[in-house]
Every structure is written in structure tokens, then in C-alpha cells.
Amino acid sequence: GENVEQHPSTLSVQEGDSAVIKCTYSDSASNYFPWYKQELGKGPQLIIDIRSNVGEKKDQRIAVTLNKTAKHFSLHITETQPEDSAVYFCAASINTGTASKLTFGTGTRLQVTL
Amino acid sequence: GAVVSQHPSRVICKSGTSVKIECRSLDFQATTMFWYRQFPKKSLMLMATSNEGSKATYEQGVEKDKFLINHASLTLSTLTVTSAHPEDSSFYICSALATRVGELFFGEGSRLTVL
């Protein structure tokens, strides 16, 4: 089955700096790669996703890049703010449109300090 | 965006009792829902895939008689933890697949504490 590794497990940045979280996946058939933000005591929220036919996607301060050959994808957050502090999970799946079984990374605890 | 409601958000029960957790897709139909378990500071572990009108598919190592899943309608799936024990204490999260857009939306989670 799919295996997703995520690094780093914790990340501390100063407000205004950029944060980068990296994930690798094992199943070359995976074609959907979402990123989730989870705040304490809450469910994950989708912040951005990318499909395998795209190499990069950007949404304001958040961007995701995908390298299918190397089987890795990364989340980039620019101009970080304290409210970005949370746990971030990457995930991978084979999204057929009728079922989407996600395999999650181990999570990255991001802390943005003032 | 799509909303998935989970209820209850917190529940405390005694050992040996059963607890039901509901997962509802509020503004879309979901033929497929997923149930996850999350331990403190850990990732989400898929427990089972719930398909409307059919039996759930359980992941390896998950006891189907312990964690009963029912997906009776296109907007509701339930997880019942039967004969709960302290080791069942955990954060349970559901997600619903919005087929039209091909995205998963997550509920807010249910924290179960078994005394």
C-alpha cells in the first residue's frame, strides 16, 4: 500500500518568514495530494491540493509543488502569521472520483513566533 | 465550502457501554464516508470506508464487531463503539467524499473518553 513520509515533525519560524514542509510517497499510482491544517481539538481542514497533472499550485500565501518523478511534494507558506500555527498533514491517494482513500503523513507541528 | 457535521464533539462513558457517533454531510450527498482514529500528537489512521447502502470495508486490524458502521443514507454515517473500554479512548474523525468535486471534507472530530 501507499506510504507517506513527512518532514520535519516540528518547525518553528519567526513571523514573516517562510515555512516549507516536505512529503514523499511510495505509490506511483497516487494522483491526488491534499494538505490539511489541524488546529487543537478540531478536525483537519483542507488548505490546498494538487493533482498529478499539475506541477505547482498557489493560493495567496500558500503554494504546493509536486515532483512526480521523485515522488515528492512540498507545502510552502510565505509571510507566516501566528494564526498559521497548527499541525499540517500531507496526504496521498488514488482519486478515482468515486472513492478517495487517503494515506496521511505523520504531521508537522508548525509554530510561528512573534 | 462543503460542511461535515460530527456529533457529539465530546463524550464520556463508562466501560462496557456503547457509544454512537454521527457524521453528516450538510450540503452535499456522500456515497462514501471514511472513519479515522487519531491518538494524541499522531496522524490520522483510517479505520474503515463506509459506503451508502452496503457494508463497510474495514482496515486491517480494526475489529468490525467492535466498531460498527452504518451508512443508511447519502448524508449520514454512524460509528458505534460497542462495549467500550479505556483503550478505545481516542479522537474519532469522519470525512465525506464530495463526488462532484472529488474532494474530501472532514468533520470536527469526536473525543471519546471511556472511564
Coordinates of N, CA and C in Angstrom, one line a residue:
Chain A
G1 N 0.8 -1.2 0.0 CA 0.0 0.0 0.0 C 0.8 1.2 0.0
E2 N 0.2 2.4 0.0 CA 0.8 3.7 -0.1 C 1.5 3.9 1.3
N3 N 2.6 4.6 1.2 CA 3.3 5.0 2.4 C 3.8 6.5 2.2
V4 N 3.4 7.4 3.2 CA 3.7 8.8 3.0 C 4.6 9.2 4.2
E5 N 5.7 9.8 3.9 CA 6.6 10.3 4.9 C 6.6 11.8 4.9
Q6 N 6.7 12.4 6.0 CA 6.6 13.8 6.2 C 7.7 14.4 7.1
H7 N 8.3 15.5 6.6 CA 9.4 16.1 7.4 C 9.3 17.6 7.3
P8 N 9.6 18.4 8.3 CA 10.0 17.9 9.6 C 8.8 17.6 10.5
S9 N 9.0 17.0 11.6 CA 7.9 16.8 12.6 C 7.5 18.0 13.3
T10 N 8.5 18.9 13.6 CA 8.2 20.2 14.2 C 9.0 21.3 13.4
L11 N 8.4 22.4 13.4 CA 9.0 23.5 12.7 C 8.7 24.8 13.4
S12 N 9.7 25.6 13.7 CA 9.4 26.9 14.3 C 10.0 28.0 13.5
V13 N 9.2 28.9 13.1 CA 9.7 30.1 12.3 C 9.2 31.4 12.9
Q14 N 9.9 32.4 12.6 CA 9.5 33.7 13.1 C 8.4 34.3 12.1
E15 N 7.6 35.1 12.7 CA 6.5 35.7 11.9 C 7.1 36.5 10.7
G16 N 6.5 36.2 9.6 CA 7.0 36.9 8.4 C 8.0 36.0 7.5
D17 N 8.6 35.0 8.2 CA 9.4 34.1 7.5 C 8.6 33.0 6.7
S18 N 9.3 32.3 5.9 CA 8.6 31.2 5.1 C 8.8 29.9 5.8
A19 N 7.8 29.0 5.6 CA 7.9 27.6 6.1 C 7.7 26.6 5.0
V20 N 8.5 25.6 5.0 CA 8.4 24.6 4.0 C 8.3 23.2 4.7
I21 N 7.3 22.4 4.2 CA 7.1 21.1 4.7 C 7.2 20.1 3.5
K22 N 7.9 19.0 3.7 CA 8.1 18.1 2.6 C 7.5 16.7 2.8
C23 N 7.0 16.1 1.8 CA 6.5 14.8 1.9 C 6.9 13.9 0.7
T24 N 7.1 12.7 1.0 CA 7.4 11.7 -0.1 C 6.3 10.6 -0.1
Y25 N 6.0 10.1 -1.2 CA 5.1 9.0 -1.3 C 5.7 7.8 -2.0
S26 N 5.1 6.6 -1.9 CA 5.7 5.4 -2.4 C 5.0 4.9 -3.7
D27 N 3.6 5.1 -3.8 CA 2.8 4.5 -4.8 C 2.8 5.4 -6.0
S28 N 3.4 5.0 -7.1 CA 3.4 5.9 -8.3 C 2.0 6.1 -8.9
A29 N 1.0 5.3 -8.5 CA -0.3 5.5 -9.0 C -1.1 6.6 -8.3
S30 N -0.5 7.1 -7.2 CA -1.2 8.2 -6.5 C -1.3 9.4 -7.4
N31 N -2.4 10.0 -7.3 CA -2.6 11.2 -8.3 C -3.2 12.4 -7.6
Y32 N -3.5 12.3 -6.3 CA -4.1 13.4 -5.6 C -3.4 13.7 -4.3
F33 N -3.0 14.9 -4.1 CA -2.2 15.2 -2.9 C -2.7 16.5 -2.2
P34 N -3.5 16.2 -1.2 CA -4.0 17.4 -0.4 C -3.2 17.7 0.8
W35 N -3.3 18.9 1.3 CA -2.7 19.3 2.5 C -3.8 19.8 3.5
Y36 N -3.6 19.4 4.7 CA -4.6 19.7 5.7 C -4.0 20.4 6.9
K37 N -4.7 21.4 7.5 CA -4.3 22.1 8.7 C -5.2 21.6 9.8
Q38 N -4.7 21.2 10.9 CA -5.5 20.8 12.0 C -5.1 21.6 13.2
E39 N -6.1 22.3 13.7 CA -5.9 23.0 15.0 C -6.3 22.1 16.2
L40 N -5.9 22.5 17.3 CA -6.0 21.6 18.5 C -7.5 21.3 18.8
G41 N -7.8 20.1 18.9 CA -9.1 19.6 19.2 C -10.1 19.7 18.1
K42 N -9.6 19.9 16.8 CA -10.5 20.1 15.7 C -10.2 19.1 14.6
G43 N -11.1 18.9 13.6 CA -10.8 18.1 12.5 C -9.9 18.8 11.5
P44 N -9.3 18.0 10.6 CA -8.4 18.6 9.6 C -9.2 19.5 8.6
Q45 N -8.6 20.6 8.2 CA -9.2 21.4 7.1 C -8.4 21.4 5.9
L46 N -9.0 21.2 4.8 CA -8.2 21.2 3.5 C -7.7 22.7 3.2
I47 N -6.4 22.8 3.0 CA -5.9 24.2 2.7 C -5.5 24.3 1.3
I48 N -5.1 23.3 0.7 CA -4.7 23.3 -0.7 C -4.5 21.9 -1.2
D49 N -4.7 21.6 -2.5 CA -4.4 20.3 -3.0 C -3.9 20.4 -4.4
I50 N -3.3 19.3 -4.9 CA -2.7 19.3 -6.2 C -2.9 17.9 -6.8
R51 N -3.1 17.9 -8.1 CA -3.3 16.7 -8.8 C -2.1 16.4 -9.7
S52 N -2.0 15.2 -10.1 CA -0.7 14.8 -10.7 C -0.5 15.4 -12.1
N53 N -1.4 16.0 -12.6 CA -1.2 16.6 -13.9 C -0.7 18.1 -13.8
V54 N -0.4 18.5 -12.6 CA 0.0 19.8 -12.3 C 1.3 19.8 -11.5
G55 N 2.2 20.7 -11.8 CA 3.5 20.7 -11.0 C 3.5 21.7 -9.9
E56 N 2.6 22.7 -10.0 CA 2.6 23.7 -8.9 C 1.3 24.4 -8.8
K57 N 0.9 24.7 -7.6 CA -0.4 25.4 -7.4 C -0.2 26.4 -6.3
K58 N -0.8 27.6 -6.5 CA -0.6 28.6 -5.5 C -2.0 29.2 -5.1
D59 N -2.1 29.5 -3.8 CA -3.3 30.2 -3.4 C -2.9 31.2 -2.3
Q60 N -2.7 32.4 -2.7 CA -2.3 33.5 -1.8 C -0.9 33.2 -1.2
R61 N -0.9 33.0 0.1 CA 0.4 32.8 0.8 C 0.8 31.3 0.8
I62 N 0.0 30.4 0.2 CA 0.2 29.0 0.3 C 0.5 28.5 -1.1
A63 N 1.5 27.6 -1.3 CA 1.8 27.0 -2.6 C 2.2 25.6 -2.3
V64 N 1.9 24.8 -3.3 CA 2.3 23.4 -3.3 C 3.0 23.0 -4.6
T65 N 4.1 22.2 -4.5 CA 4.8 21.8 -5.6 C 4.8 20.3 -5.6
L66 N 4.8 19.7 -6.8 CA 4.8 18.2 -7.0 C 5.8 17.8 -8.0
N67 N 6.6 16.8 -7.6 CA 7.6 16.2 -8.5 C 7.2 14.7 -8.6
K68 N 6.6 14.4 -9.7 CA 6.1 13.0 -9.8 C 7.2 12.1 -10.0
T69 N 8.3 12.5 -10.7 CA 9.4 11.6 -11.0 C 10.1 11.2 -9.6
A70 N 10.2 12.1 -8.8 CA 10.9 11.9 -7.5 C 9.9 11.4 -6.4
K71 N 8.6 11.5 -6.8 CA 7.5 11.2 -5.8 C 7.6 12.0 -4.5
H72 N 7.8 13.3 -4.7 CA 7.7 14.1 -3.5 C 6.9 15.4 -3.8
F73 N 6.3 15.9 -2.8 CA 5.6 17.2 -2.9 C 5.8 18.0 -1.6
S74 N 5.7 19.3 -1.8 CA 6.0 20.2 -0.7 C 5.0 21.3 -0.5
L75 N 4.8 21.7 0.7 CA 4.0 22.9 1.1 C 4.8 24.1 1.4
H76 N 4.5 25.2 0.8 CA 5.2 26.4 1.1 C 4.3 27.5 1.6
I77 N 4.6 28.0 2.8 CA 3.8 29.1 3.4 C 4.7 30.3 3.5
T78 N 4.3 31.4 2.8 CA 5.1 32.6 2.9 C 4.5 33.6 3.8
E79 N 5.3 34.5 4.3 CA 4.9 35.6 5.2 C 4.0 35.0 6.3
T80 N 4.6 34.1 7.0 CA 3.8 33.4 8.1 C 3.3 34.3 9.1
Q81 N 2.2 33.9 9.7 CA 1.5 34.7 10.7 C 1.2 33.7 11.9
P82 N 1.0 34.3 13.1 CA 0.8 33.5 14.3 C -0.4 32.5 14.1
E83 N -1.4 32.9 13.3 CA -2.6 32.1 13.1 C -2.3 30.9 12.2
D84 N -1.1 30.9 11.6 CA -0.7 29.7 10.8 C -0.2 28.6 11.7
S85 N 0.0 28.9 13.0 CA 0.5 27.8 13.9 C -0.6 26.7 14.0
A86 N -0.2 25.5 13.8 CA -1.1 24.4 13.8 C -0.3 23.1 13.4
V87 N -1.0 22.0 13.3 CA -0.4 20.8 12.7 C -0.8 20.6 11.3
Y88 N 0.1 20.4 10.4 CA -0.1 20.2 9.0 C 0.1 18.8 8.6
F89 N -0.8 18.3 7.8 CA -0.7 16.9 7.3 C -0.7 16.9 5.8
C90 N 0.2 16.2 5.2 CA 0.1 15.9 3.8 C -0.6 14.6 3.6
A91 N -1.1 14.3 2.5 CA -1.8 13.0 2.2 C -1.6 12.7 0.7
A92 N -1.8 11.5 0.4 CA -1.8 11.0 -1.0 C -2.9 10.0 -1.2
S93 N -3.4 10.0 -2.4 CA -4.4 9.0 -2.7 C -4.6 8.8 -4.2
I94 N -5.2 7.7 -4.6 CA -5.6 7.5 -5.9 C -7.0 7.9 -6.0
N95 N -7.3 9.1 -6.6 CA -8.6 9.7 -6.5 C -9.3 9.3 -7.8
T96 N -10.2 8.3 -7.7 CA -10.9 7.9 -8.9 C -12.2 8.7 -9.1
G97 N -12.5 9.6 -8.2 CA -13.7 10.3 -8.3 C -14.9 9.7 -7.6
T98 N -14.8 8.4 -7.4 CA -15.8 7.7 -6.7 C -15.4 7.2 -5.3
A99 N -14.1 7.2 -5.1 CA -13.6 6.8 -3.8 C -12.2 7.4 -3.6
S100 N -11.9 7.9 -2.4 CA -10.6 8.5 -2.2 C -10.0 8.1 -0.9
K101 N -9.2 7.1 -0.9 CA -8.7 6.5 0.3 C -7.3 7.2 0.6
L102 N -7.3 8.1 1.5 CA -6.2 8.9 1.8 C -5.2 8.2 2.7
T103 N -3.9 8.3 2.4 CA -2.9 7.9 3.3 C -2.2 9.2 3.8
F104 N -2.2 9.4 5.1 CA -1.6 10.6 5.7 C -0.2 10.5 6.1
G105 N 0.5 11.7 6.0 CA 1.8 11.8 6.6 C 1.7 11.9 8.1
T106 N 2.8 11.9 8.7 CA 2.9 11.9 10.2 C 2.6 13.2 10.8
G107 N 2.6 14.3 10.0 CA 2.2 15.6 10.6 C 3.4 16.4 10.9
T108 N 3.3 17.7 10.8 CA 4.3 18.7 11.1 C 3.7 19.8 12.0
R109 N 4.2 19.9 13.2 CA 3.7 20.9 14.1 C 4.4 22.2 13.8
L110 N 3.7 23.2 13.2 CA 4.3 24.5 12.9 C 4.0 25.5 14.0
Q111 N 5.0 26.2 14.4 CA 4.9 27.2 15.4 C 5.4 28.5 14.8
V112 N 4.6 29.5 14.8 CA 5.1 30.8 14.3 C 5.2 31.8 15.5
T113 N 6.4 32.2 15.7 CA 6.7 33.0 16.9 C 6.8 34.5 16.5
L114 N 6.4 35.3 17.4 CA 6.4 36.8 17.2 C 7.9 37.3 17.2
Chain B
G1 N -17.3 26.4 1.5 CA -17.0 25.0 1.2 C -18.0 24.1 1.8
A2 N -17.9 22.8 1.5 CA -18.8 21.8 2.0 C -18.6 21.6 3.5
V3 N -19.7 21.3 4.2 CA -19.7 21.1 5.6 C -20.0 19.7 6.0
V4 N -19.2 19.2 6.9 CA -19.5 17.9 7.5 C -19.6 18.1 9.0
S5 N -20.7 17.7 9.5 CA -21.0 17.8 10.9 C -20.8 16.5 11.7
Q6 N -20.2 16.6 12.8 CA -20.0 15.4 13.6 C -20.5 15.6 15.0
H7 N -21.2 14.6 15.5 CA -21.9 14.7 16.8 C -21.8 13.4 17.6
P8 N -21.5 13.4 18.8 CA -21.2 14.5 19.6 C -19.7 14.9 19.5
S9 N -19.4 16.1 19.9 CA -18.0 16.5 19.8 C -17.1 15.9 20.9
R10 N -17.8 15.7 22.1 CA -17.1 15.1 23.2 C -18.1 14.2 23.9
V11 N -17.6 13.0 24.3 CA -18.5 12.1 25.0 C -17.6 11.3 26.0
I12 N -18.2 11.2 27.2 CA -17.6 10.4 28.3 C -18.5 9.3 28.6
C13 N -18.0 8.1 28.7 CA -18.9 6.9 29.0 C -18.2 6.0 29.9
K14 N -18.9 5.1 30.5 CA -18.4 4.1 31.4 C -18.0 2.8 30.6
S15 N -17.0 2.1 31.1 CA -16.6 0.9 30.5 C -17.8 -0.1 30.3
G16 N -17.8 -0.7 29.1 CA -18.9 -1.7 28.9 C -20.1 -1.1 28.1
T17 N -20.2 0.2 28.1 CA -21.3 0.8 27.4 C -21.0 1.0 25.9
S18 N -22.0 1.3 25.1 CA -21.8 1.6 23.7 C -22.0 3.1 23.4
V19 N -21.3 3.6 22.5 CA -21.4 5.0 22.1 C -21.5 5.1 20.6
K20 N -22.5 6.0 20.2 CA -22.7 6.2 18.8 C -22.2 7.6 18.4
I21 N -21.5 7.7 17.3 CA -21.0 9.0 16.8 C -21.6 9.1 15.4
E22 N -22.2 10.3 15.1 CA -22.8 10.6 13.8 C -21.9 11.5 13.0
C23 N -22.0 11.2 11.7 CA -21.3 12.1 10.7 C -22.3 12.4 9.6
R24 N -22.5 13.7 9.5 CA -23.5 14.2 8.5 C -22.9 15.1 7.5
S25 N -23.1 14.9 6.2 CA -22.8 15.9 5.2 C -24.0 16.8 5.0
L26 N -23.7 18.1 5.3 CA -24.9 19.0 5.4 C -25.3 19.6 4.1
D27 N -24.5 19.8 3.2 CA -24.9 20.4 1.9 C -24.5 19.7 0.7
F28 N -24.2 18.4 0.9 CA -23.9 17.6 -0.3 C -24.2 16.1 0.0
Q29 N -24.3 15.3 -1.0 CA -24.6 13.9 -0.8 C -23.2 13.2 -0.9
A30 N -23.1 12.2 0.0 CA -21.8 11.5 0.1 C -22.0 10.0 0.1
T31 N -21.8 9.3 -1.1 CA -21.9 7.9 -1.1 C -20.8 7.2 -0.3
T32 N -19.7 7.9 -0.1 CA -18.6 7.3 0.6 C -18.2 8.2 1.7
M33 N -18.1 7.6 2.9 CA -17.5 8.4 4.1 C -16.4 7.5 4.7
F34 N -15.5 8.1 5.4 CA -14.4 7.4 6.0 C -14.4 7.8 7.5
W35 N -13.9 6.8 8.2 CA -13.8 7.0 9.7 C -12.3 6.8 10.0
Y36 N -11.8 7.7 10.8 CA -10.4 7.7 11.2 C -10.3 7.8 12.8
R37 N -9.2 7.3 13.2 CA -8.9 7.4 14.6 C -7.5 8.2 14.8
Q38 N -7.5 9.0 15.7 CA -6.3 9.8 15.9 C -5.9 9.8 17.4
F39 N -4.7 9.3 17.7 CA -4.1 9.4 19.0 C -3.4 10.7 19.2
P40 N -3.2 11.1 20.5 CA -2.6 12.4 20.7 C -1.2 12.6 20.0
K41 N -1.1 13.7 19.3 CA 0.1 14.0 18.6 C 0.5 13.0 17.5
K42 N -0.5 12.3 17.0 CA -0.2 11.3 16.0 C -1.1 11.6 14.7
S43 N -0.8 10.9 13.7 CA -1.5 11.1 12.5 C -2.9 10.4 12.5
L44 N -3.6 10.6 11.4 CA -4.9 10.0 11.3 C -4.8 8.6 10.7
M45 N -5.4 7.6 11.4 CA -5.3 6.3 10.9 C -6.7 5.9 10.4
L46 N -6.8 5.5 9.2 CA -8.0 5.1 8.6 C -8.5 3.8 9.2
M47 N -9.8 3.8 9.7 CA -10.4 2.6 10.3 C -11.2 1.9 9.3
A48 N -12.0 2.6 8.6 CA -13.0 1.9 7.7 C -13.5 2.9 6.7
T49 N -13.9 2.3 5.6 CA -14.6 3.1 4.5 C -16.1 2.7 4.5
S50 N -16.9 3.7 4.6 CA -18.4 3.5 4.7 C -19.0 3.8 3.4
N51 N -19.7 2.9 2.8 CA -20.4 3.1 1.6 C -21.9 3.0 1.8
E52 N -22.6 4.0 1.3 CA -24.1 4.0 1.4 C -24.7 2.8 0.9
G53 N -25.5 2.2 1.7 CA -26.3 1.0 1.3 C -25.6 -0.3 1.3
S54 N -24.3 -0.3 1.7 CA -23.6 -1.6 1.7 C -22.7 -1.7 3.0
K55 N -22.1 -2.8 3.1 CA -21.3 -3.0 4.3 C -20.0 -2.2 4.2
A56 N -19.6 -1.8 5.4 CA -18.3 -1.0 5.5 C -17.1 -1.9 5.2
T57 N -16.1 -1.3 4.7 CA -14.8 -2.0 4.5 C -13.8 -1.6 5.5
Y58 N -13.4 -2.5 6.3 CA -12.5 -2.2 7.5 C -11.1 -2.4 7.1
E59 N -10.2 -1.6 7.7 CA -8.8 -1.7 7.5 C -8.3 -2.9 8.4
Q60 N -7.1 -3.4 8.0 CA -6.5 -4.5 8.7 C -6.3 -4.1 10.2
G61 N -6.7 -5.0 11.0 CA -6.5 -4.8 12.5 C -7.7 -4.1 13.2
V62 N -8.6 -3.6 12.4 CA -9.8 -3.0 13.0 C -10.9 -4.0 13.2
E63 N -11.4 -4.1 14.4 CA -12.5 -5.1 14.7 C -13.8 -4.6 14.2
K64 N -14.4 -5.3 13.3 CA -15.7 -4.8 12.7 C -16.8 -5.0 13.7
D65 N -16.7 -5.9 14.6 CA -17.7 -6.1 15.6 C -17.6 -5.1 16.8
K66 N -16.4 -4.6 16.9 CA -16.2 -3.6 17.9 C -16.6 -2.2 17.5
F67 N -16.3 -1.9 16.2 CA -16.6 -0.6 15.6 C -17.7 -0.8 14.5
L68 N -18.9 -0.6 14.9 CA -20.0 -0.9 13.9 C -20.3 0.4 13.1
I69 N -20.3 0.2 11.8 CA -20.5 1.4 11.0 C -21.8 1.2 10.1
N70 N -22.6 2.2 10.1 CA -23.8 2.1 9.3 C -23.9 3.4 8.5
H71 N -24.2 3.2 7.2 CA -24.3 4.3 6.3 C -25.6 4.2 5.6
A72 N -26.7 4.6 6.3 CA -28.0 4.3 5.9 C -28.6 5.3 4.8
S73 N -27.9 6.5 4.7 CA -28.4 7.4 3.8 C -27.2 8.1 3.1
L74 N -27.5 9.0 2.1 CA -26.5 9.7 1.4 C -25.8 10.8 2.2
T75 N -26.4 11.1 3.4 CA -25.9 12.2 4.2 C -25.5 11.8 5.6
L76 N -25.6 10.5 5.9 CA -25.4 10.1 7.3 C -24.7 8.8 7.4
S77 N -23.6 8.8 8.2 CA -22.9 7.6 8.6 C -22.7 7.6 10.1
T78 N -22.8 6.4 10.7 CA -22.6 6.4 12.1 C -21.6 5.4 12.5
L79 N -20.8 5.7 13.5 CA -19.9 4.7 14.1 C -20.3 4.4 15.5
T80 N -20.5 3.2 15.8 CA -20.8 2.8 17.2 C -19.7 2.0 17.8
V81 N -19.1 2.5 18.9 CA -18.1 1.8 19.6 C -18.8 0.9 20.6
T82 N -18.8 -0.4 20.4 CA -19.5 -1.3 21.3 C -18.7 -1.7 22.5
S83 N -19.3 -1.9 23.6 CA -18.6 -2.4 24.8 C -17.3 -1.7 25.0
A84 N -17.4 -0.4 25.1 CA -16.2 0.5 25.1 C -15.3 0.2 26.3
H85 N -14.0 0.3 26.1 CA -13.0 0.1 27.2 C -12.1 1.3 27.2
P86 N -11.4 1.6 28.2 CA -10.5 2.7 28.3 C -9.5 2.9 27.1
E87 N -9.1 1.7 26.6 CA -8.2 1.8 25.4 C -8.9 2.3 24.1
D88 N -10.2 2.4 24.1 CA -10.9 2.9 23.0 C -11.0 4.4 23.0
S89 N -10.5 5.0 24.1 CA -10.5 6.4 24.3 C -9.6 7.0 23.2
S90 N -10.1 8.0 22.4 CA -9.4 8.5 21.3 C -10.2 9.6 20.6
F91 N -9.6 10.2 19.6 CA -10.3 11.2 18.8 C -10.7 10.6 17.5
Y92 N -12.0 10.5 17.3 CA -12.5 9.9 16.1 C -13.0 10.9 15.1
I93 N -12.6 10.8 13.9 CA -12.8 11.8 12.9 C -13.5 11.1 11.6
C94 N -14.5 11.8 11.1 CA -15.0 11.2 9.8 C -14.8 12.2 8.7
S95 N -14.8 11.7 7.5 CA -14.7 12.5 6.3 C -15.8 12.0 5.3
A96 N -16.2 12.9 4.4 CA -17.2 12.6 3.4 C -16.6 13.0 2.1
L97 N -16.8 12.1 1.1 CA -16.3 12.4 -0.2 C -17.4 13.1 -1.0
A98 N -17.1 14.3 -1.4 CA -18.0 15.1 -2.3 C -17.6 14.7 -3.8
T99 N -18.4 13.7 -4.3 CA -18.0 13.1 -5.5 C -18.0 14.1 -6.7
R100 N -18.8 15.1 -6.6 CA -18.9 16.0 -7.7 C -17.6 16.8 -7.9
V101 N -17.0 17.1 -6.8 CA -15.7 17.9 -6.9 C -14.5 17.0 -6.6
G102 N -14.7 15.8 -6.2 CA -13.6 14.9 -5.9 C -12.8 15.2 -4.7
E103 N -13.4 15.9 -3.7 CA -12.7 16.3 -2.6 C -13.3 15.7 -1.3
L104 N -12.4 15.5 -0.3 CA -12.8 15.0 1.0 C -13.0 16.2 1.9
F105 N -14.1 16.1 2.7 CA -14.3 17.2 3.7 C -14.4 16.4 5.1
F106 N -13.8 17.0 6.1 CA -13.7 16.4 7.4 C -14.6 17.0 8.4
G107 N -15.1 16.1 9.3 CA -15.8 16.6 10.4 C -14.9 17.2 11.5
E108 N -15.5 17.8 12.5 CA -14.7 18.4 13.6 C -14.1 17.4 14.6
G109 N -14.5 16.2 14.4 CA -14.0 15.1 15.3 C -14.8 14.9 16.6
S110 N -14.7 13.8 17.2 CA -15.4 13.4 18.4 C -14.4 12.8 19.4
R111 N -14.3 13.4 20.5 CA -13.4 12.9 21.5 C -14.1 12.0 22.5
L112 N -13.7 10.7 22.4 CA -14.3 9.7 23.3 C -13.4 9.4 24.5
T113 N -13.9 9.5 25.7 CA -13.2 9.2 26.9 C -14.0 8.0 27.6
V114 N -13.4 6.9 27.8 CA -14.0 5.8 28.4 C -13.4 5.6 29.8
L115 N -14.2 5.7 30.8 CA -13.8 5.7 32.2 C -13.7 4.2 32.7

